[in-house]
Short mmCIF file of C-alpha atoms in Angstrom, two decimals:
data_model
loop_
_atom_site.label_atom_id
_atom_site.label_comp_id
_atom_site.label_asym_id
_atom_site.label_seq_id
_atom_site.Cartn_x
_atom_site.Cartn_y
_atom_site.Cartn_z
CA MET A 295 8.34 50.33 -7.14
CA ASP A 296 5.65 46.69 -7.95
CA ASP A 297 3.29 48.36 -5.37
CA ARG A 298 3.43 51.39 -7.47
CA ILE A 299 2.72 49.86 -11.08
CA HIS A 300 0.06 46.94 -9.66
CA VAL A 301 -2.89 47.17 -8.02
CA HIS A 302 -3.53 44.26 -5.94
CA GLN A 303 -6.34 42.42 -3.88
CA TYR A 304 -6.14 41.42 -0.87
CA LEU A 305 -8.02 38.24 0.42
CA LYS A 306 -8.10 36.81 4.25
CA VAL A 307 -8.59 33.23 5.44
CA ALA A 308 -8.82 33.69 9.01
CA GLU A 309 -8.39 31.13 11.48
CA LEU A 310 -12.37 31.13 12.84
CA ASN A 311 -15.23 31.24 10.95
CA GLU A 312 -18.22 33.74 12.04
CA ASN A 313 -19.87 31.22 14.41
CA GLY A 314 -16.58 30.99 16.32
CA GLN A 315 -15.92 27.44 14.70
CA ASP A 316 -12.80 26.35 13.39
CA ASN A 317 -11.91 27.60 9.35
CA GLU A 318 -11.16 24.15 7.79
CA PHE A 319 -9.62 25.83 4.54
CA TYR A 320 -7.16 28.25 7.24
CA ARG A 321 -5.98 24.37 8.38
CA ARG A 322 -5.37 23.83 4.31
CA VAL A 323 -3.56 26.86 3.64
CA PHE A 324 -1.55 26.35 6.75
CA LEU A 325 -0.30 23.29 5.98
CA TYR A 326 0.40 24.79 1.89
CA ILE A 327 2.30 27.33 2.99
CA ASN A 328 4.87 25.87 5.39
CA SER A 329 5.67 23.29 2.79
CA LEU A 330 6.89 26.01 0.27
CA PRO A 331 10.38 25.62 -0.39
CA SER A 332 10.35 29.96 0.02
CA ILE A 333 9.05 30.01 3.49
CA GLU A 334 13.53 29.12 4.35
CA ASP A 335 13.73 32.64 2.35
CA SER A 336 11.48 34.04 5.02
CA ASN A 337 12.99 36.33 7.64
CA PHE A 338 12.08 34.62 10.98
CA THR A 339 10.82 30.76 10.40
CA ASN A 340 9.92 28.32 13.39
CA LEU A 341 12.10 24.72 13.62
CA PHE A 342 10.00 22.37 15.23
CA SER A 343 10.18 18.52 15.90
CA GLY A 344 8.11 16.05 13.78
CA LYS A 345 7.08 12.51 14.39
CA LYS A 346 10.67 11.14 14.02
CA SER A 347 13.40 12.01 15.89
CA THR A 348 14.99 13.16 12.34
CA ASP A 349 12.41 14.91 11.39
CA ILE A 350 12.53 18.91 11.09
CA ILE A 351 9.68 20.49 10.12
CA LEU A 352 9.38 24.62 9.15
CA SER A 353 6.97 26.87 10.01
CA LEU A 354 6.21 30.61 9.21
CA ASP A 355 6.70 32.81 12.26
CA ASP A 356 4.06 35.49 13.15
CA ASN A 357 3.54 38.51 10.76
CA GLN A 358 6.19 36.61 8.46
CA VAL A 359 5.86 37.44 4.35
CA ILE A 360 5.94 34.18 1.42
CA GLN A 361 6.09 34.02 -1.37
CA ASP A 362 4.35 31.17 -3.53
CA GLU A 363 4.43 31.42 -7.81
CA PHE A 364 1.18 29.66 -9.61
CA LEU A 365 0.90 29.29 -13.51
CA GLY A 366 3.28 32.85 -13.70
CA ALA A 367 1.72 34.65 -11.09
CA ARG A 368 3.08 35.55 -7.82
CA VAL A 369 1.55 35.80 -4.69
CA ASP A 370 2.42 36.80 -1.07
CA TRP A 371 0.67 35.18 2.14
CA VAL A 372 1.52 37.55 4.97
CA ASN A 373 1.13 35.09 8.22
CA LYS A 374 -0.61 38.10 10.24
CA VAL A 375 -1.44 38.11 14.18
CA GLU A 376 -2.77 40.56 15.82
CA ARG A 377 -2.70 40.51 19.80
CA PHE A 378 -3.80 41.78 23.01
CA ASP A 379 -2.13 44.50 25.18
CA HIS A 380 -1.11 41.83 27.46
CA GLY A 381 0.87 39.49 24.93
CA GLY A 382 -2.63 37.19 23.97
CA VAL A 383 -3.81 36.16 20.67
CA CYS A 384 -6.56 37.74 19.62
CA ASN A 385 -6.61 37.20 16.12
CA ARG A 386 -5.06 34.78 13.74
CA SER A 387 -5.17 34.66 9.89
CA PHE A 388 -3.65 34.14 6.33
CA LEU A 389 -3.42 37.66 4.03
CA LEU A 390 -3.09 36.73 0.20
CA ARG A 391 -1.56 39.29 -1.58
CA ILE A 392 -2.46 39.00 -5.84
CA LYS A 393 -2.61 41.55 -8.63
CA LYS A 394 -5.60 42.39 -9.68
CA LYS A 395 -5.36 41.67 -13.15
CA ASP A 396 -4.10 37.96 -12.32
CA LYS A 397 -6.65 37.13 -9.86
CA ARG A 398 -9.38 36.47 -12.83
CA ARG A 399 -6.97 34.20 -14.31
CA THR A 400 -5.23 32.29 -11.73
CA LEU A 401 -7.46 32.33 -7.76
CA ARG A 402 -9.42 29.84 -8.42
CA PRO A 403 -7.21 27.09 -10.03
CA TYR A 404 -4.80 28.09 -7.77
CA LEU A 405 -7.36 27.49 -4.16
CA GLN A 406 -8.50 24.05 -5.77
CA HIS A 407 -4.17 23.56 -6.07
CA ILE A 408 -4.09 24.41 -2.59
CA HIS A 409 -7.02 21.90 -1.26
CA THR A 410 -4.87 19.08 -3.78
CA VAL A 411 -1.34 19.90 -2.01
CA SER A 412 -3.18 19.93 1.75
CA ASP A 413 -5.01 16.48 1.43
CA ASP A 414 -1.99 15.00 -0.08
CA ILE A 415 0.55 16.02 2.65
CA GLU A 416 -1.94 15.50 5.14
CA GLN A 417 -1.94 11.22 3.90
CA ARG A 418 1.83 11.58 3.96
CA ARG A 419 1.66 12.72 7.53
CA SER A 420 -0.95 10.77 8.58
CA GLU A 421 -0.22 7.63 11.04
CA LEU A 422 -1.92 4.34 8.87
CA LYS A 423 -4.04 1.79 10.54
CA LEU A 424 -5.27 -1.79 10.06
CA PHE A 425 -8.71 -1.94 10.65
CA ILE A 426 -10.32 -5.56 12.05
CA ASN A 427 -14.13 -6.50 11.68
CA ASN A 428 -15.55 -7.29 14.97
CA GLY A 429 -18.61 -9.81 15.02
CA PRO A 430 -22.01 -8.59 14.80
CA SER A 431 -22.60 -8.34 18.49
CA GLU A 432 -19.36 -7.76 19.29
CA ASN A 433 -18.17 -4.39 20.65
CA PRO A 434 -21.14 -2.37 19.76
CA ILE A 435 -19.61 0.85 21.26
CA SER A 436 -16.55 0.45 19.58
CA GLY A 437 -18.94 0.07 15.96
CA ARG A 438 -17.89 -2.79 13.37
CA TRP A 439 -14.23 -2.00 12.86
CA ARG A 440 -11.43 -1.54 15.71
CA SER A 441 -7.66 -0.63 14.41
CA VAL A 442 -4.38 -0.82 15.41
CA PRO A 443 -1.32 1.16 14.27
CA PHE A 444 -0.09 -0.26 10.53
CA THR A 445 3.57 -0.82 10.73
CA HIS A 446 4.46 -3.23 8.46
CA HIS A 447 8.18 -2.41 7.07
CA SER A 448 7.19 -4.32 3.40
CA THR A 449 8.04 -2.03 0.27
CA LEU A 450 7.85 -3.01 -3.23
CA ASP A 451 11.51 -2.44 -3.26
CA THR A 452 11.92 -5.63 -0.74
CA ILE A 453 9.47 -7.92 -2.77
CA ALA A 454 11.44 -10.70 -4.90
CA MET A 455 9.29 -10.08 -7.90
CA ASP A 456 10.59 -9.81 -11.97
CA ALA A 457 11.49 -6.03 -11.77
CA ASP A 458 9.94 -5.95 -15.49
CA LEU A 459 6.68 -7.33 -13.40
CA LYS A 460 7.21 -4.92 -10.90
CA ASN A 461 7.72 -1.80 -12.83
CA LYS A 462 4.20 -3.17 -14.08
CA VAL A 463 2.40 -3.57 -11.03
CA LYS A 464 4.09 0.32 -9.65
CA SER A 465 2.77 1.80 -12.63
CA ASP A 466 -0.82 0.24 -12.74
CA LEU A 467 -1.58 1.11 -8.91
CA GLU A 468 0.10 4.90 -9.88
CA ASN A 469 -1.70 4.87 -12.81
CA PHE A 470 -4.77 3.76 -10.67
CA ILE A 471 -4.60 6.66 -8.42
CA LYS A 472 -4.35 9.31 -10.96
CA SER A 473 -7.45 8.42 -12.98
CA GLN A 474 -10.36 9.95 -10.49
CA ASN A 475 -11.62 11.97 -13.69
CA TYR A 476 -11.45 9.14 -16.03
CA TYR A 477 -13.36 6.36 -13.77
CA HIS A 478 -16.10 9.05 -13.57
CA LYS A 479 -16.22 10.27 -17.45
CA MET A 480 -17.04 5.91 -18.24
CA GLY A 481 -19.37 6.18 -15.54
CA ARG A 482 -17.82 3.32 -13.25
CA ALA A 483 -16.30 3.65 -9.70
CA TRP A 484 -12.99 4.37 -8.61
CA LYS A 485 -11.61 0.92 -7.62
CA ARG A 486 -10.07 -2.04 -8.89
CA ASN A 487 -9.95 -5.57 -7.83
CA TYR A 488 -6.44 -7.76 -7.56
CA LEU A 489 -6.26 -11.40 -7.29
CA LEU A 490 -3.42 -12.83 -5.34
CA TYR A 491 -2.60 -16.33 -5.81
CA GLY A 492 -0.38 -19.08 -5.08
CA PRO A 493 1.34 -21.18 -1.99
CA SER A 494 1.62 -20.88 1.35
CA GLY A 495 4.60 -18.91 2.11
CA THR A 496 5.37 -17.55 -1.49
CA GLY A 497 4.54 -13.31 -0.48
CA LYS A 498 1.00 -12.73 -1.23
CA SER A 499 0.53 -10.97 2.79
CA SER A 500 3.69 -8.87 1.95
CA PHE A 501 2.97 -7.80 -1.08
CA ILE A 502 -0.51 -6.62 0.46
CA GLY A 503 1.85 -4.45 2.68
CA ALA A 504 4.24 -3.57 0.47
CA MET A 505 0.63 -1.59 -1.79
CA ALA A 506 -0.74 -0.17 1.21
CA ASN A 507 3.14 1.34 2.48
CA PHE A 508 3.44 2.29 -1.80
CA LEU A 509 -0.53 3.89 -2.11
CA ASN A 510 -0.32 5.00 1.73
CA TYR A 511 -3.52 3.90 2.12
CA ASP A 512 -5.21 2.28 5.15
CA VAL A 513 -5.53 -1.43 5.22
CA TYR A 514 -9.27 -3.17 6.04
CA ASP A 515 -8.49 -6.92 6.92
CA ILE A 516 -12.43 -8.76 6.81
CA ASP A 517 -12.59 -11.79 8.78
CA LEU A 518 -15.80 -13.03 6.70
CA SER A 519 -16.89 -16.16 9.75
CA ARG A 520 -17.36 -12.94 11.77
CA VAL A 521 -19.67 -11.81 9.73
CA SER A 522 -23.22 -13.12 10.16
CA ASP A 523 -24.90 -13.04 6.19
CA ASP A 524 -24.62 -11.37 3.41
CA SER A 525 -26.28 -7.60 4.51
CA ASP A 526 -23.69 -7.61 7.61
CA LEU A 527 -20.88 -7.72 4.31
CA LYS A 528 -22.99 -5.02 2.85
CA LEU A 529 -22.76 -2.83 6.07
CA LEU A 530 -18.98 -3.56 6.66
CA LEU A 531 -17.75 -2.18 2.92
CA LEU A 532 -20.36 0.71 4.05
CA GLN A 533 -18.31 1.48 7.45
CA THR A 534 -14.69 1.51 4.98
CA SER A 535 -13.29 4.88 3.98
CA SER A 536 -11.59 5.94 0.71
CA ARG A 537 -8.05 5.37 -0.21
CA SER A 538 -8.21 2.14 1.34
CA LEU A 539 -6.88 -1.54 1.06
CA ILE A 540 -10.25 -3.96 1.56
CA VAL A 541 -8.77 -7.56 2.10
CA ILE A 542 -9.92 -10.97 2.10
CA GLU A 543 -7.15 -13.35 2.73
CA ASP A 544 -7.36 -17.43 2.10
CA LEU A 545 -10.38 -16.66 0.30
CA ASP A 546 -10.56 -20.21 -1.80
CA ARG A 547 -10.40 -22.15 1.88
CA LEU A 548 -13.58 -20.22 3.40
CA ILE A 549 -15.63 -20.97 -0.25
CA ASN A 550 -14.64 -24.91 0.31
CA GLU A 551 -14.61 -25.63 3.53
CA LYS A 552 -17.71 -23.09 3.94
CA LEU A 553 -16.62 -21.54 6.44
CA THR A 554 -18.35 -18.25 5.88
CA THR A 555 -22.41 -17.92 6.20
CA THR A 556 -22.14 -15.44 3.74
CA THR A 557 -23.23 -16.71 0.29
CA LEU A 558 -21.40 -16.88 -2.97
CA SER A 559 -23.78 -13.95 -4.76
CA GLY A 560 -23.41 -12.33 -1.66
CA LEU A 561 -19.49 -12.31 -2.35
CA LEU A 562 -19.97 -11.69 -5.83
CA ASN A 563 -22.11 -8.55 -5.30
CA PHE A 564 -19.37 -7.49 -2.43
CA MET A 565 -17.00 -7.55 -5.60
CA ASP A 566 -18.68 -5.37 -7.56
CA GLY A 567 -22.62 -4.40 -6.91
CA ILE A 568 -24.22 -1.60 -6.41
CA VAL A 569 -23.08 -1.30 -2.58
CA ASN A 570 -19.35 -1.26 -3.65
CA SER A 571 -20.12 1.45 -6.38
CA CYS A 572 -21.71 3.33 -3.90
CA CYS A 573 -19.05 3.44 -0.76
CA GLY A 574 -16.31 5.47 -1.41
CA ASP A 575 -14.06 6.28 -3.53
CA GLU A 576 -10.34 5.05 -4.67
CA LYS A 577 -10.21 1.63 -3.03
CA ILE A 578 -8.58 -1.15 -4.06
CA MET A 579 -9.84 -4.66 -3.36
CA VAL A 580 -7.24 -7.70 -2.93
CA PHE A 581 -8.32 -11.12 -2.82
CA THR A 582 -5.63 -14.25 -2.07
CA MET A 583 -5.86 -17.63 -2.65
CA ASN A 584 -3.77 -21.04 -2.53
CA SER A 585 -5.35 -21.80 -5.42
CA LYS A 586 -8.32 -20.49 -8.18
CA GLU A 587 -8.63 -23.84 -9.73
CA GLN A 588 -11.83 -24.85 -8.13
CA ILE A 589 -13.14 -21.14 -7.97
CA ASP A 590 -17.02 -20.38 -9.36
CA PRO A 591 -15.51 -18.86 -13.25
CA ALA A 592 -17.91 -15.81 -11.95
CA MET A 593 -16.15 -14.69 -9.34
CA LEU A 594 -13.04 -14.37 -11.43
CA ARG A 595 -14.28 -12.39 -14.61
CA PRO A 596 -12.82 -8.29 -15.35
CA GLY A 597 -14.53 -6.26 -13.24
CA ARG A 598 -14.26 -8.37 -10.35
CA ILE A 599 -10.87 -9.22 -10.52
CA ASP A 600 -8.99 -7.37 -12.80
CA VAL A 601 -5.49 -7.98 -12.13
CA HIS A 602 -3.99 -11.30 -11.07
CA ILE A 603 -1.05 -11.76 -9.83
CA HIS A 604 1.10 -15.53 -9.43
CA PHE A 605 2.97 -16.44 -6.39
CA PRO A 606 5.02 -19.58 -6.99
CA TYR A 607 7.49 -21.33 -4.97
CA CYS A 608 11.27 -19.88 -5.88
CA ASP A 609 13.09 -20.42 -8.78
CA PHE A 610 16.57 -19.27 -9.11
CA ASN A 611 16.37 -15.35 -10.05
CA SER A 612 14.06 -15.05 -6.88
CA PHE A 613 16.95 -17.34 -4.63
CA LYS A 614 19.37 -14.53 -5.45
CA TYR A 615 17.42 -11.57 -4.87
CA LEU A 616 16.94 -12.99 -1.24
CA ALA A 617 20.41 -13.70 -1.33
CA ASN A 618 21.17 -10.06 -2.02
CA ASN A 619 18.03 -8.55 0.36
CA TYR A 620 18.68 -11.26 3.40
CA LEU A 621 22.39 -11.53 3.12
CA GLY A 622 24.22 -8.99 1.20
CA VAL A 623 25.59 -11.68 -1.18
CA LYS A 624 25.18 -10.62 -5.01
CA GLU A 625 27.27 -13.59 -6.32
CA HIS A 626 28.81 -16.07 -4.71
CA LYS A 627 31.13 -19.76 -5.31
CA LEU A 628 27.70 -21.73 -3.98
CA PHE A 629 25.55 -20.18 -5.88
CA PRO A 630 26.30 -22.34 -9.56
CA GLN A 631 25.48 -25.25 -7.55
CA VAL A 632 22.31 -23.17 -5.73
CA GLU A 633 21.41 -22.86 -9.81
CA GLU A 634 22.17 -26.77 -10.69
CA ILE A 635 19.86 -27.80 -7.77
CA PHE A 636 16.96 -25.83 -9.22
CA HIS A 637 16.92 -26.87 -12.59
CA SER A 638 16.91 -30.46 -11.37
CA GLY A 639 13.06 -29.80 -9.95
CA ALA A 640 14.50 -28.69 -6.41
CA THR A 641 12.62 -25.23 -5.05
CA MET A 642 11.12 -24.30 -1.76
CA SER A 643 8.87 -21.47 -0.35
CA PRO A 644 10.45 -18.01 -0.48
CA ALA A 645 9.41 -18.07 3.33
CA ALA A 646 11.45 -21.65 3.68
CA ILE A 647 14.90 -19.92 2.45
CA GLY A 648 14.38 -16.67 3.88
CA GLU A 649 13.86 -18.00 7.27
CA LEU A 650 17.29 -20.09 7.13
CA MET A 651 19.21 -16.83 5.33
CA ILE A 652 17.90 -15.15 8.76
CA VAL A 653 19.12 -17.83 10.95
CA ASN A 654 22.56 -17.95 9.62
CA ARG A 655 23.40 -14.41 8.42
CA SER A 656 26.75 -13.92 10.21
CA SER A 657 28.16 -16.68 7.89
CA PRO A 658 26.79 -16.64 4.25
CA SER A 659 28.53 -19.54 3.19
CA ARG A 660 26.87 -21.17 5.96
CA ALA A 661 23.46 -20.04 4.77
CA LEU A 662 23.83 -20.83 1.29
CA LYS A 663 24.72 -24.29 2.62
CA SER A 664 21.78 -24.84 4.40
CA VAL A 665 19.59 -23.75 1.59
CA ILE A 666 21.79 -26.47 -0.38
CA THR A 667 21.31 -29.37 2.25
CA ALA A 668 17.67 -28.70 2.40
CA LEU A 669 16.64 -28.23 -1.36
CA GLN A 670 18.52 -31.41 -1.57
CA SER A 671 16.34 -33.35 0.89
CA ASN A 672 13.07 -31.63 -0.41
CA GLY A 673 12.91 -31.88 -4.34
CA THR A 674 9.50 -32.48 -4.48
CA GLU A 675 7.93 -29.18 -2.23
CA GLY A 676 7.46 -27.31 -5.48
CA LYS A 677 5.28 -29.98 -7.53
CA ILE A 678 1.85 -29.85 -8.17
CA GLY A 679 -0.47 -33.02 -6.95
CA GLY A 680 -0.40 -35.85 -9.48
CA LYS A 681 1.14 -34.55 -12.95
CA GLY A 682 4.58 -33.86 -11.39
CA LYS A 683 5.04 -29.86 -12.90
CA ARG A 684 6.46 -27.11 -10.30
CA LEU A 685 5.14 -24.31 -9.44
CA SER A 686 8.19 -22.71 -10.31
CA ASP A 687 8.45 -23.62 -13.45
CA SER A 688 5.59 -21.00 -14.02
CA ALA A 689 7.66 -18.36 -13.39
CA SER A 690 10.67 -19.18 -16.20
CA SER A 691 7.56 -16.67 -18.46
CA PRO A 692 6.60 -14.42 -15.43
CA LEU A 693 5.42 -11.25 -18.51
CA ARG A 694 3.11 -13.76 -19.79
CA LEU A 695 -0.38 -12.99 -19.26
CA GLU A 696 -1.87 -16.35 -19.50
CA PRO A 697 -2.56 -17.65 -16.47
CA PRO A 698 -0.09 -20.76 -16.04
CA PRO A 699 -1.59 -24.77 -15.84
CA HIS A 700 -1.76 -25.42 -11.59
CA ALA A 701 -3.75 -27.60 -10.06
CA GLU A 702 -4.25 -27.68 -6.28
CA GLU A 703 -0.76 -27.26 -4.08
CA THR A 704 -0.21 -29.86 -1.52
CA GLY A 705 -0.26 -29.26 1.55
CA GLY A 706 2.93 -28.79 2.95
CA ALA A 707 6.77 -29.83 2.96
CA ASN A 708 7.94 -33.44 2.80
CA TRP A 709 10.65 -33.38 5.15
CA LYS A 710 12.97 -36.29 4.71
CA ASP A 711 13.26 -38.14 8.16
CA SER A 712 17.38 -39.46 6.17
CA VAL A 713 18.36 -35.81 5.66
CA PRO A 714 21.87 -35.19 5.35
CA GLY A 715 23.55 -32.63 7.43
CA ALA A 716 23.56 -31.40 10.81
CA LYS A 717 20.63 -32.43 13.52
CA GLU A 718 20.21 -28.55 14.26
CA VAL A 719 19.31 -28.42 10.63
CA ARG A 720 17.01 -31.03 11.01
CA LYS A 721 15.09 -29.44 13.38
CA LEU A 722 14.93 -26.12 11.80
CA TYR A 723 13.42 -28.49 9.07
CA GLY A 724 10.97 -29.66 10.66
CA LEU A 725 9.15 -26.33 12.44
CA LEU A 726 9.58 -25.16 9.10
CA ARG A 727 6.83 -27.94 8.07
CA LEU A 728 4.47 -27.26 10.54
CA LYS A 729 4.32 -23.71 9.58
CA SER A 730 4.24 -24.44 6.05
CA CYS A 731 1.20 -26.47 7.14
CA LYS A 732 -0.72 -23.66 8.64
CA SER A 733 -3.36 -21.02 6.43
CA PRO A 734 -1.18 -19.03 3.98
CA SER A 735 -0.59 -15.91 6.38
CA SER A 736 2.84 -15.19 6.29
CA PHE A 737 4.36 -11.61 5.44
CA ASP A 738 7.38 -13.75 2.85
CA HIS A 739 9.28 -12.10 -0.36
CA ASP A 740 8.31 -13.42 -3.74
CA PRO A 741 8.13 -14.11 -7.61
CA GLY A 742 5.15 -13.51 -9.27
CA MET A 743 3.18 -13.34 -12.79
CA ILE A 744 0.30 -11.10 -13.19
CA GLU A 745 -2.18 -11.30 -15.82
CA ARG A 746 -5.02 -8.48 -16.60
#
């Protein structure tokens, strides 16, 4: 009846171009069609296993029809396959059938819709990668970047952070990935720069992993000690891809200890210079620091740093989140004692508390007692040098838009020799102290503060 009433037009998407090369649009249509819910209504559908053992992929069988609807217009796709007499495939194509009266109104936006959806599918299916830069004279065959699969399991849901703050971060990231037209309309590069600052073990690196997994972005981890000069840094930036996080960790230490040959001017141009705006869209730069007190204000101005997030030591709220995450405990008879110790001024990094919980995860009570003992013996870990103010104090108002007052953090835990408790616990604290004195590169959870 539909064929008799309406005039239809047919558009063919061949697998190969006229010159025998693969037709890129055919691949996009293949991804799009096999993602449609209506594929389950086809008379014949192929089932395949995906990359994960639990994944099942549906694929339209040869010469089957599938229906789609766009802007109120119904279209049909035919997976057309022409074969030789002996069964060999001669020609593959997708045949689009559309009503002639709908073609002018819907065809162009429909084809653009296919492009958009197929791009999104490819991004979700692609394996994330972590790129690390080579030195200028290293491995010239593979180029300046070498990569490994990015398999970090941190997510924004596993990060110990105030719920309102976490929602603001998610909203900021979601708005960014949807704002291509807005940025271009304003004449600005489609990029955003984050600064994560706070002492070691408070979760800055874990947050980077969570950002990458949330956005489905590759990560480029730049080691400035392998960069020869400002021009070399620009070349590295030019060889990064769109939809990626570009990370420089411990930037304050690299600058203050002069561990890089890159100049301040070179770093400023890297953050928002002309090369930055011309090296591809949809990029987020992330810089980490222990403290931003001794950093040139020119590096922290809007445009170079758009979002500041503070990662302090634990307070009681973040401790409860860690207890729930690591031990599955939401309430416990020891919680009031832990809260009292926090209010008395004691604090620890999320990494140290998390390690104690992991070691004692088979017994939540023992884990909490270990944390209590550690907090009692380490009441000064969270104090800022000279001023006597705890970093955890700045977490009491996590949604405050102004940066908290702070100075250079102390370098490590102050474990006393006369720690009460078992001998094994004292040994563990010693190991934690050695770890906390190293450069801040651990992937742990934390509360934080965001500034715009």
